[in-house]
CSV table of C-alpha atoms in Angstrom, one decimal:
chain,number,residue,atom,x,y,z
A,29,MET,CA,-36.5,-28.8,7.1
A,30,ASP,CA,-37.8,-29.4,10.5
A,31,SER,CA,-35.8,-28.6,13.6
A,32,ALA,CA,-35.3,-32.3,14.6
A,33,GLY,CA,-33.9,-33.1,11.2
A,34,SER,CA,-31.7,-30.1,11.1
A,35,SER,CA,-30.2,-30.9,14.4
A,36,SER,CA,-29.7,-34.6,13.5
A,37,ALA,CA,-28.0,-33.6,10.2
A,38,ALA,CA,-25.8,-31.1,12.0
A,39,GLU,CA,-24.6,-33.7,14.6
A,40,SER,CA,-23.7,-36.1,11.9
A,41,GLN,CA,-21.9,-33.5,9.9
A,42,ILE,CA,-19.8,-32.6,13.0
A,43,SER,CA,-18.8,-36.1,13.7
A,44,VAL,CA,-17.5,-36.5,10.3
A,45,VAL,CA,-15.0,-33.7,10.8
A,46,GLU,CA,-13.9,-34.4,14.3
A,47,GLU,CA,-15.2,-36.9,16.8
A,48,ASN,CA,-15.3,-36.3,20.5
A,49,PRO,CA,-17.4,-37.7,23.3
A,50,ASN,CA,-19.8,-34.8,23.3
A,51,GLY,CA,-20.5,-35.0,19.6
A,52,GLN,CA,-19.7,-31.4,19.1
A,53,ILE,CA,-17.0,-29.7,17.3
A,54,SER,CA,-13.8,-29.4,19.1
A,55,ALA,CA,-12.5,-25.8,18.9
A,56,PRO,CA,-9.1,-24.9,20.1
A,57,PRO,CA,-8.8,-23.1,23.5
A,58,CYS,CA,-8.3,-19.7,21.8
A,59,LEU,CA,-11.9,-19.7,20.6
A,60,LYS,CA,-14.5,-18.4,23.0
A,61,GLU,CA,-17.8,-20.2,23.1
A,62,PHE,CA,-20.5,-17.4,23.6
A,63,SER,CA,-23.8,-17.9,25.1
A,64,PHE,CA,-26.7,-16.6,22.8
A,65,ALA,CA,-27.7,-14.4,25.7
A,66,ASP,CA,-24.3,-12.7,25.9
A,67,LEU,CA,-24.5,-12.1,22.1
A,68,LYS,CA,-28.0,-10.4,22.6
A,69,THR,CA,-26.6,-8.2,25.3
A,70,ALA,CA,-23.6,-7.2,23.0
A,71,THR,CA,-25.9,-6.2,20.1
A,72,SER,CA,-28.6,-4.5,22.2
A,73,ASN,CA,-30.9,-7.5,21.5
A,74,PHE,CA,-29.9,-7.5,17.8
A,75,GLY,CA,-31.4,-4.1,17.3
A,76,HIS,CA,-31.6,-2.3,14.0
A,77,GLU,CA,-28.8,0.1,14.9
A,78,ALA,CA,-26.5,-2.8,15.3
A,79,LEU,CA,-27.3,-4.3,11.8
A,80,LEU,CA,-24.3,-4.2,9.5
A,81,GLY,CA,-25.7,-6.2,6.5
A,82,LYS,CA,-27.4,-9.3,5.3
A,83,GLY,CA,-26.1,-12.1,3.0
A,84,ALA,CA,-27.3,-15.2,1.4
A,85,TYR,CA,-26.7,-17.4,4.4
A,86,GLY,CA,-26.9,-14.9,7.4
A,87,THR,CA,-27.1,-11.5,9.0
A,88,VAL,CA,-24.2,-9.6,10.4
A,89,TYR,CA,-24.3,-7.2,13.5
A,90,ILE,CA,-21.9,-5.2,15.3
A,91,GLY,CA,-21.5,-6.2,19.0
A,92,TRP,CA,-19.4,-4.7,22.0
A,93,PHE,CA,-17.2,-6.7,24.3
A,94,ASP,CA,-14.7,-6.3,26.9
A,95,GLU,CA,-11.2,-6.4,25.2
A,96,LYS,CA,-9.6,-8.8,27.9
A,97,THR,CA,-12.6,-11.1,28.9
A,98,LEU,CA,-14.8,-10.9,25.8
A,99,SER,CA,-17.7,-10.5,28.1
A,100,PRO,CA,-20.6,-8.4,26.6
A,101,SER,CA,-20.6,-4.6,27.2
A,102,GLU,CA,-22.8,-1.7,26.3
A,103,SER,CA,-23.0,-0.1,22.9
A,104,GLY,CA,-19.8,1.8,22.2
A,105,ILE,CA,-17.9,0.6,25.1
A,106,GLY,CA,-15.0,-1.7,24.8
A,107,MET,CA,-14.0,-3.6,21.6
A,108,ALA,CA,-16.2,-3.8,18.5
A,109,ALA,CA,-16.8,-7.3,16.9
A,110,ALA,CA,-18.8,-8.5,14.0
A,111,ILE,CA,-21.4,-11.1,14.8
A,112,LYS,CA,-22.8,-13.3,12.1
A,113,ILE,CA,-26.0,-15.3,12.6
A,114,TYR,CA,-26.6,-18.0,10.1
A,115,TYR,CA,-30.0,-18.8,8.8
A,116,PRO,CA,-31.0,-22.2,10.1
A,117,GLU,CA,-33.2,-23.2,7.3
A,118,THR,CA,-30.7,-25.1,5.1
A,119,ILE,CA,-27.9,-27.6,5.5
A,120,GLN,CA,-25.6,-25.4,3.5
A,121,ALA,CA,-25.7,-22.7,6.2
A,122,PHE,CA,-24.4,-25.4,8.7
A,123,ASP,CA,-21.8,-26.5,6.3
A,124,GLN,CA,-20.5,-22.9,5.9
A,125,TRP,CA,-20.5,-22.4,9.8
A,126,GLN,CA,-18.5,-25.5,10.3
A,127,SER,CA,-16.0,-24.7,7.5
A,128,GLU,CA,-15.3,-21.3,9.0
A,129,VAL,CA,-14.8,-22.7,12.4
A,130,ASN,CA,-12.5,-25.6,11.2
A,131,ILE,CA,-10.3,-23.3,9.0
A,132,LEU,CA,-10.2,-19.9,11.0
A,133,GLY,CA,-10.5,-21.6,14.4
A,134,ARG,CA,-7.2,-23.5,13.8
A,135,ARG,CA,-5.1,-21.1,11.7
A,136,TYR,CA,-3.9,-17.5,12.0
A,137,HIS,CA,-2.5,-15.1,9.5
A,138,PRO,CA,-2.4,-11.3,9.3
A,139,ASN,CA,-4.3,-11.4,6.2
A,140,LEU,CA,-7.1,-13.7,7.3
A,141,ILE,CA,-10.0,-12.4,9.3
A,142,GLU,CA,-9.7,-13.4,12.9
A,143,LEU,CA,-12.4,-15.7,14.4
A,144,LEU,CA,-12.9,-14.7,18.1
A,145,GLY,CA,-15.5,-17.3,19.0
A,146,TYR,CA,-18.6,-19.0,18.2
A,147,SER,CA,-22.1,-20.0,19.5
A,148,TRP,CA,-24.3,-23.1,18.8
A,149,GLU,CA,-27.5,-23.2,20.9
A,150,ASP,CA,-30.4,-25.2,19.5
A,151,GLU,CA,-30.5,-24.1,15.9
A,152,LYS,CA,-28.7,-20.9,16.3
A,153,LEU,CA,-25.4,-21.0,14.6
A,154,VAL,CA,-23.3,-17.8,15.2
A,155,LEU,CA,-19.6,-16.8,14.7
A,156,VAL,CA,-17.9,-13.8,16.1
A,157,TYR,CA,-15.2,-12.1,14.2
A,158,GLU,CA,-12.8,-9.2,14.7
A,159,PHE,CA,-14.5,-6.0,13.4
A,160,MET,CA,-13.0,-4.5,10.2
A,161,GLN,CA,-13.6,-0.7,10.3
A,162,LYS,CA,-13.7,0.1,6.6
A,163,GLY,CA,-15.7,-2.7,5.3
A,164,SER,CA,-15.4,-4.5,2.0
A,165,LEU,CA,-13.2,-3.8,-1.0
A,166,ASP,CA,-16.3,-4.0,-3.1
A,167,ASN,CA,-17.9,-1.1,-1.4
A,168,HIS,CA,-14.8,1.2,-1.8
A,169,LEU,CA,-14.4,0.3,-5.6
A,170,PHE,CA,-18.0,0.5,-6.6
A,171,ARG,CA,-19.9,2.7,-4.3
A,172,CYS,CA,-18.5,6.1,-5.3
A,173,ASP,CA,-21.5,8.0,-3.8
A,174,VAL,CA,-20.4,6.9,-0.3
A,175,PHE,CA,-16.6,6.2,-0.4
A,176,LYS,CA,-13.7,8.2,-1.8
A,177,PRO,CA,-11.8,6.5,-4.6
A,178,LEU,CA,-8.9,4.4,-3.6
A,179,SER,CA,-5.4,5.5,-4.6
A,180,TRP,CA,-3.0,3.4,-6.6
A,181,ASP,CA,-0.8,2.8,-3.7
A,182,ILE,CA,-3.7,1.5,-1.5
A,183,ARG,CA,-5.0,-0.7,-4.2
A,184,LEU,CA,-1.6,-2.2,-4.6
A,185,ARG,CA,-1.3,-2.8,-0.9
A,186,ILE,CA,-4.7,-4.4,-1.0
A,187,ALA,CA,-3.7,-6.8,-3.9
A,188,ILE,CA,-0.4,-7.7,-2.1
A,189,GLY,CA,-2.2,-8.4,1.2
A,190,ALA,CA,-4.8,-10.5,-0.3
A,191,ALA,CA,-2.2,-12.5,-2.2
A,192,ARG,CA,-0.3,-13.2,0.9
A,193,GLY,CA,-3.5,-14.6,2.5
A,194,LEU,CA,-4.1,-16.8,-0.6
A,195,ALA,CA,-0.4,-18.0,-0.5
A,196,PHE,CA,-0.6,-18.9,3.0
A,197,LEU,CA,-3.7,-21.1,2.3
A,198,HIS,CA,-2.1,-22.7,-0.7
A,199,SER,CA,1.2,-23.4,1.1
A,200,LEU,CA,-0.3,-25.5,3.8
A,201,GLU,CA,0.5,-29.3,3.9
A,202,LYS,CA,-3.2,-29.8,3.2
A,203,GLN,CA,-3.9,-27.1,0.7
A,204,ILE,CA,-7.0,-25.0,1.1
A,205,ILE,CA,-8.8,-23.8,-2.0
A,206,TYR,CA,-10.6,-20.6,-1.3
A,207,ARG,CA,-13.2,-21.2,-4.0
A,208,ASP,CA,-15.0,-17.9,-3.6
A,209,PHE,CA,-12.4,-15.3,-3.9
A,210,LYS,CA,-14.1,-11.9,-4.7
A,211,SER,CA,-13.7,-8.2,-3.8
A,212,SER,CA,-16.7,-8.4,-1.3
A,213,ALA,CA,-14.9,-11.0,0.5
A,214,ILE,CA,-11.8,-8.7,1.2
A,215,LEU,CA,-12.3,-6.6,4.3
A,216,LEU,CA,-10.3,-3.5,5.2
A,217,ASP,CA,-9.2,-2.4,8.7
A,218,ALA,CA,-8.8,1.2,9.6
A,219,ASN,CA,-5.5,1.5,7.6
A,220,CYS,CA,-6.9,-0.2,4.6
A,221,ASN,CA,-4.9,-3.5,5.3
A,222,PRO,CA,-6.9,-6.4,3.7
A,223,LYS,CA,-8.0,-9.6,5.4
A,224,LEU,CA,-9.9,-12.5,3.6
A,225,SER,CA,-13.3,-13.4,5.0
A,226,ASP,CA,-16.1,-15.8,4.2
A,227,PHE,CA,-14.6,-19.2,4.2
A,228,GLY,CA,-17.8,-21.0,4.0
A,229,LEU,CA,-17.1,-22.5,0.5
A,230,ALA,CA,-13.4,-23.2,1.2
A,231,LYS,CA,-12.3,-26.7,0.4
A,232,LEU,CA,-9.3,-29.0,0.9
A,233,GLY,CA,-7.2,-29.3,-2.4
A,234,PRO,CA,-6.3,-32.5,-4.2
A,235,SER,CA,-4.4,-35.2,-2.5
A,236,GLY,CA,-1.7,-37.6,-3.8
A,237,ASP,CA,-1.2,-37.5,-7.5
A,238,LYS,CA,-4.5,-35.8,-8.3
A,239,THR,CA,-4.5,-32.5,-10.1
A,240,HIS,CA,-7.9,-31.3,-9.1
A,241,VAL,CA,-11.0,-32.0,-7.1
A,242,THR,CA,-14.2,-32.6,-8.9
A,243,THR,CA,-17.1,-30.9,-7.1
A,244,ARG,CA,-20.4,-29.3,-7.7
A,245,MET,CA,-19.8,-25.7,-9.0
A,246,MET,CA,-20.2,-23.1,-6.2
A,247,GLY,CA,-19.0,-19.5,-6.1
A,248,THR,CA,-20.0,-16.0,-7.3
A,249,ASN,CA,-20.8,-15.2,-10.9
A,250,GLY,CA,-18.1,-13.5,-12.8
A,251,TYR,CA,-15.2,-14.7,-10.5
A,252,VAL,CA,-15.4,-18.5,-11.3
A,253,ALA,CA,-12.5,-20.1,-13.4
A,254,PRO,CA,-13.6,-21.6,-16.7
A,255,GLU,CA,-12.5,-25.3,-15.8
A,256,TYR,CA,-14.5,-25.1,-12.5
A,257,PHE,CA,-17.5,-23.4,-14.2
A,258,GLU,CA,-17.7,-25.9,-17.2
A,259,LEU,CA,-16.3,-29.1,-15.7
A,260,GLY,CA,-16.5,-28.8,-11.9
A,261,HIS,CA,-12.7,-29.2,-11.8
A,262,LEU,CA,-11.2,-27.3,-8.9
A,263,ASN,CA,-7.7,-26.6,-7.9
A,264,VAL,CA,-5.5,-23.9,-6.5
A,265,LYS,CA,-5.1,-22.3,-9.9
A,266,SER,CA,-8.9,-21.8,-9.8
A,267,ASP,CA,-8.2,-19.2,-7.0
A,268,VAL,CA,-5.6,-17.6,-9.1
A,269,TYR,CA,-8.0,-16.9,-11.9
A,270,SER,CA,-10.5,-15.4,-9.4
A,271,PHE,CA,-7.6,-13.2,-8.0
A,272,GLY,CA,-7.0,-12.1,-11.7
A,273,ILE,CA,-10.6,-10.9,-11.8
A,274,VAL,CA,-10.1,-8.9,-8.6
A,275,LEU,CA,-6.9,-7.4,-10.0
A,276,LEU,CA,-8.9,-6.4,-13.1
A,277,GLU,CA,-11.5,-4.8,-10.8
A,278,LEU,CA,-8.7,-2.9,-9.0
A,279,LEU,CA,-7.0,-1.7,-12.2
A,280,THR,CA,-10.2,-0.7,-14.1
A,281,GLY,CA,-12.7,0.3,-11.4
A,282,LEU,CA,-15.3,-2.0,-13.2
A,283,ARG,CA,-17.2,-4.7,-11.5
A,284,ALA,CA,-16.8,-8.3,-12.7
A,285,THR,CA,-20.6,-8.5,-13.4
A,286,TYR,CA,-20.4,-5.2,-15.3
A,287,LEU,CA,-21.6,-6.7,-18.6
A,288,SER,CA,-23.8,-9.4,-17.2
A,289,GLN,CA,-27.0,-7.7,-18.4
A,290,THR,CA,-25.8,-7.8,-21.9
A,291,ASN,CA,-24.9,-11.5,-21.6
A,292,ASP,CA,-21.2,-10.4,-22.4
A,293,ASN,CA,-18.1,-11.4,-20.4
A,294,LEU,CA,-15.9,-8.6,-18.8
A,295,VAL,CA,-12.7,-10.7,-19.3
A,296,LYS,CA,-13.2,-11.1,-23.1
A,297,TRP,CA,-14.2,-7.5,-23.5
A,298,LEU,CA,-11.1,-6.1,-21.7
A,299,LYS,CA,-8.5,-8.6,-22.6
A,300,PRO,CA,-7.6,-6.9,-25.9
A,301,MET,CA,-7.0,-3.6,-23.9
A,302,LEU,CA,-4.7,-5.2,-21.3
A,303,SER,CA,-1.8,-4.5,-23.6
A,304,GLN,CA,-2.7,-0.8,-23.6
A,305,PRO,CA,-2.9,0.1,-19.9
A,306,LYS,CA,-3.4,3.9,-20.7
A,307,THR,CA,-6.9,3.1,-22.1
A,308,LEU,CA,-7.7,0.5,-19.3
A,309,MET,CA,-6.7,2.1,-16.1
A,310,ASP,CA,-9.3,3.7,-13.7
A,311,VAL,CA,-9.4,7.4,-14.5
A,312,ARG,CA,-9.6,8.2,-10.7
A,313,MET,CA,-6.0,7.1,-10.4
A,314,LYS,CA,-4.6,9.2,-13.1
A,315,GLY,CA,-1.1,10.4,-12.5
A,316,GLN,CA,-0.6,8.2,-9.4
A,317,TYR,CA,1.4,5.3,-11.2
A,318,SER,CA,4.1,4.9,-13.8
A,319,LEU,CA,3.4,3.6,-17.1
A,320,ARG,CA,5.9,0.7,-16.5
A,321,ALA,CA,4.1,-0.2,-13.3
A,322,ALA,CA,0.7,-0.2,-15.0
A,323,ARG,CA,2.0,-2.3,-17.8
A,324,ASN,CA,3.5,-5.0,-15.5
A,325,ALA,CA,0.2,-5.0,-13.4
A,326,THR,CA,-1.9,-5.6,-16.6
A,327,GLN,CA,0.5,-8.3,-17.9
A,328,LEU,CA,0.2,-10.1,-14.6
A,329,THR,CA,-3.6,-9.8,-14.8
A,330,LEU,CA,-3.5,-11.5,-18.3
A,331,LYS,CA,-1.3,-14.4,-17.0
A,332,CYS,CA,-3.8,-15.0,-14.1
A,333,LEU,CA,-6.7,-15.0,-16.5
A,334,GLU,CA,-5.3,-17.7,-18.8
A,335,VAL,CA,-8.0,-20.1,-19.9
A,336,ASN,CA,-5.8,-23.1,-19.3
A,337,HIS,CA,-4.9,-23.3,-15.7
A,338,LYS,CA,-1.6,-24.9,-16.3
A,339,ASN,CA,-0.5,-21.6,-17.9
A,340,ARG,CA,-1.4,-19.5,-14.9
A,341,PRO,CA,1.3,-18.6,-12.4
A,342,SER,CA,1.1,-19.7,-8.7
A,343,ILE,CA,-0.2,-17.3,-6.2
A,344,LYS,CA,3.4,-17.2,-4.9
A,345,GLU,CA,4.7,-16.0,-8.2
A,346,VAL,CA,1.9,-13.5,-8.5
A,347,LEU,CA,2.9,-12.1,-5.1
A,348,GLU,CA,6.5,-11.7,-6.1
A,349,VAL,CA,5.5,-9.6,-9.1
A,350,LEU,CA,3.2,-7.5,-7.1
A,351,GLU,CA,5.9,-6.8,-4.6
A,352,GLN,CA,8.3,-5.8,-7.5
A,353,ILE,CA,5.7,-3.4,-8.8
A,354,GLU,CA,5.3,-2.0,-5.3
A,355,ALA,CA,9.0,-1.3,-5.2
A,356,MET,CA,8.7,0.6,-8.5
A,357,THR,CA,6.0,2.7,-6.9
A,358,SER,CA,7.9,3.3,-3.7
A,359,MET,CA,10.8,4.7,-5.9
A,360,LYS,CA,8.3,7.1,-7.5
A,361,GLU,CA,9.4,6.1,-10.9
A,362,ASP,CA,6.7,8.2,-12.7
A,363,LEU,CA,7.0,9.8,-16.1
A,364,GLU,CA,8.0,13.2,-14.6
A,365,VAL,CA,10.9,11.7,-12.6
A,366,LEU,CA,12.1,9.7,-15.7
A,367,GLU,CA,12.1,12.9,-17.8
A,368,GLN,CA,14.1,14.7,-15.2
A,369,ILE,CA,16.6,12.0,-15.0
A,370,GLU,CA,16.8,12.1,-18.8
A,371,ALA,CA,17.2,15.9,-18.9
A,372,GLU,CA,20.1,15.6,-16.3
A,373,THR,CA,21.9,13.0,-18.3
A,374,THR,CA,21.6,15.2,-21.4
A,375,MET,CA,22.9,18.2,-19.5
A,376,LYS,CA,25.9,16.2,-18.3
A,377,LYS,CA,26.8,15.6,-21.9
A,378,ASP,CA,26.4,19.3,-22.9
A,379,PRO,CA,29.8,21.1,-23.7
A,380,GLU,CA,28.6,24.2,-21.9
A,381,VAL,CA,27.9,22.3,-18.8
A,382,LEU,CA,31.2,20.5,-19.0
A,383,GLU,CA,32.9,23.9,-19.2
A,384,GLN,CA,31.1,25.1,-16.2
A,385,ILE,CA,32.2,21.9,-14.3
A,386,GLY,CA,35.8,22.7,-15.5
A,387,ALA,CA,35.5,26.2,-14.1
A,388,VAL,CA,35.0,24.8,-10.5
A,389,THR,CA,38.8,25.0,-10.1
A,390,SER,CA,39.1,28.7,-10.9
A,391,MET,CA,36.0,29.5,-8.7
A,392,THR,CA,37.6,27.5,-5.9
A,393,GLU,CA,40.6,29.8,-6.2
A,394,VAL,CA,38.3,32.8,-5.9
A,395,THR,CA,37.1,31.5,-2.5
A,396,GLU,CA,40.7,31.0,-1.4
A,397,VAL,CA,41.4,34.7,-2.3
A,398,LEU,CA,38.4,35.7,-0.2
A,399,ASP,CA,39.7,33.7,2.8
A,400,HIS,CA,43.0,35.5,2.4
A,401,ILE,CA,41.3,38.8,2.4
A,402,ILE,CA,39.4,38.0,5.6
A,403,ALA,CA,42.7,37.0,7.2
A,404,VAL,CA,44.3,40.2,6.2
A,405,THR,CA,41.4,42.2,7.5
A,406,SER,CA,41.5,40.7,10.9
A,407,MET,CA,45.3,41.4,11.2
A,408,THR,CA,45.4,45.0,9.6
A,409,GLU,CA,42.4,46.9,8.7
A,410,VAL,CA,44.2,49.3,6.2
A,411,PRO,CA,42.5,52.4,5.5
A,412,GLU,CA,42.2,51.9,1.8
A,413,VAL,CA,40.2,48.7,2.3
A,414,LEU,CA,38.0,50.4,4.8
A,415,GLU,CA,37.3,53.3,2.4
A,416,HIS,CA,36.4,50.9,-0.2
A,417,VAL,CA,33.8,49.3,2.0
A,418,GLU,CA,32.2,52.6,2.4
A,419,ALA,CA,32.3,53.0,-1.3
A,420,LEU,CA,30.3,49.9,-1.8
A,421,ASN,CA,27.2,51.9,-1.6
A,422,SER,CA,28.3,53.4,-4.8
A,423,ASN,CA,28.0,49.9,-6.4
A,424,LYS,CA,31.5,49.4,-7.2
A,425,GLU,CA,32.5,46.0,-8.8
A,426,VAL,CA,34.0,43.1,-6.8
A,427,PRO,CA,37.0,42.7,-9.3
A,428,GLU,CA,38.0,46.3,-8.3
A,429,VAL,CA,37.9,45.2,-4.6
A,430,LEU,CA,40.4,42.3,-5.4
A,431,GLU,CA,42.6,44.4,-7.5
A,432,HIS,CA,42.7,47.1,-4.8
A,433,ILE,CA,43.6,44.7,-2.0
A,434,GLU,CA,46.4,43.3,-4.2
A,435,ALA,CA,47.9,46.8,-4.6
A,436,ILE,CA,47.6,47.4,-0.9
A,437,GLU,CA,49.6,44.3,-0.1
A,438,GLU,CA,52.6,45.8,-2.2
A,439,LYS,CA,52.5,49.2,-0.3
A,440,PRO,CA,54.9,49.6,2.7
A,441,LYS,CA,53.3,50.2,6.1
A,442,ASN,CA,53.6,53.8,7.4
A,443,SER,CA,53.1,55.4,10.9
A,444,ASN,CA,49.7,56.6,10.1
A,445,TYR,CA,48.2,53.1,9.7
A,446,ARG,CA,47.9,52.3,13.4
A,447,SER,CA,46.1,55.6,14.3
A,448,GLN,CA,43.7,55.1,11.4
A,449,GLN,CA,43.1,51.6,12.3
A,450,SER,CA,42.0,52.7,15.7
A,451,ALA,CA,39.7,55.3,14.3
A,452,ALA,CA,38.2,52.6,12.0
A,453,ALA,CA,37.6,50.3,15.0
A,454,HIS,CA,36.0,53.2,16.8
A,455,HIS,CA,33.4,53.6,14.2
A,456,GLY,CA,32.7,49.8,13.9
A,457,GLN,CA,34.0,49.4,10.4
A,458,ARG,CA,36.0,46.3,11.2
A,459,SER,CA,32.9,44.2,11.7
A,460,ILE,CA,31.3,45.7,8.6
A,461,LEU,CA,34.2,44.7,6.5
A,462,HIS,CA,34.4,41.2,8.0
A,463,ARG,CA,30.7,40.5,7.5
A,464,PHE,CA,30.8,41.7,3.9
A,465,LEU,CA,33.8,39.6,2.9
A,466,THR,CA,32.3,36.6,4.6
A,467,SER,CA,29.0,36.9,2.9
A,468,LEU,CA,30.8,37.4,-0.5
A,469,LYS,CA,32.7,34.1,0.0
A,470,GLU,CA,29.7,31.8,0.8
A,471,PRO,CA,27.9,32.0,-2.5
A,472,PHE,CA,31.0,31.0,-4.3
A,473,ARG,CA,31.6,28.0,-2.0
A,474,CYS,CA,27.9,27.0,-2.7
A,475,VAL,CA,28.1,27.2,-6.5
A,476,SER,CA,31.4,25.3,-6.3
A,477,SER,CA,29.8,22.5,-4.2
A,478,LYS,CA,26.9,22.1,-6.6
A,479,LEU,CA,29.0,22.0,-9.7
A,480,SER,CA,31.2,19.4,-8.0
A,481,CYS,CA,28.1,17.2,-7.5
A,482,MET,CA,27.4,17.3,-11.3
A,483,ARG,CA,30.7,15.5,-11.9
A,484,ILE,CA,29.2,12.3,-10.7
């Protein structure tokens, strides 16, 4: 396609979407219109070190800008942004560029990639997005040589965030069908929070009483819903099927196109195993999830992958189930905890345990006796008690102490007590006795408290 033809086609396409006196797309004030010269400065003239990756419709670079003004800055200074330059050779590239500006430029959601601005000079179509530090979910799931395996908690968080992004698109007055939902289109920030990107194939949903839009099949092999692949019928439930494929990838660690070389289908191969999550789950997550949570996740995946789109849940219903599974995980309802709870329940029914609980009262009486002993000591350090403290080094038993104190209380006081009390105080025996009896009392109180808790 020559440049004149391309330019003419571009102008006519734009006027269809939104007419204005200049014949150009009308972007909201929040979007910045970059000059191509500014983008060259931000990327060090699109140098090799700034290259992030290449796709079917364009090349992505990292650029640097001032955070407040978005003016270009030197490499490594200011705020990083992702700059996508579309290949100008095809009308599809322009369609995708226009679709992204129309959708992302007029809408915001925490789980949709933020579009910062655009550039359109001559045949150069460019979009500038926020930079996502950890790249795509696809890389983290399937490039084990570079990335550490994602934990169960993080995978669940990613699924929930992606579902929220889709639910937002589906809940708009004019529904937007994502049409190309896949793991490589889910980008992760520094904290692994997900955002949907690549809205080039997004399409408005059916209007009026229509149940679907008929269109030429476009999407990624392995993620396309059967009704869309076979008949070209597209609706929001087509996105739910694609979401189910990504859920399957998150649970198993297998790529959707894993069996493509053998002309087999990953969904058909794994569906019989979805009822047995133990054999299905990614071994790199072993021990990180409860069997109940895994079972609920696999059952949800099965529902998303129903052949008949009418039997699939809405993405809002999918989100609700995922949030329930997350609640299970936050409660740490794993097998070990369940076994521990079961063991505690059994212990509470054990006769011996019940007898121990009943003995709390008698042990409480012991602590009261010890309180009385300490009070007696503070008032009258009788010589017999002091002598017994010295005798503790001979390992005499506590019952003997109690019996001896009881006998002391029955003896009449005599004139020698006061002088012996002074001698005891002189040798520091008062503090020794008090510390001993106090330390003896605390363990009884602690055991009493723990047994009281078991009554619940």
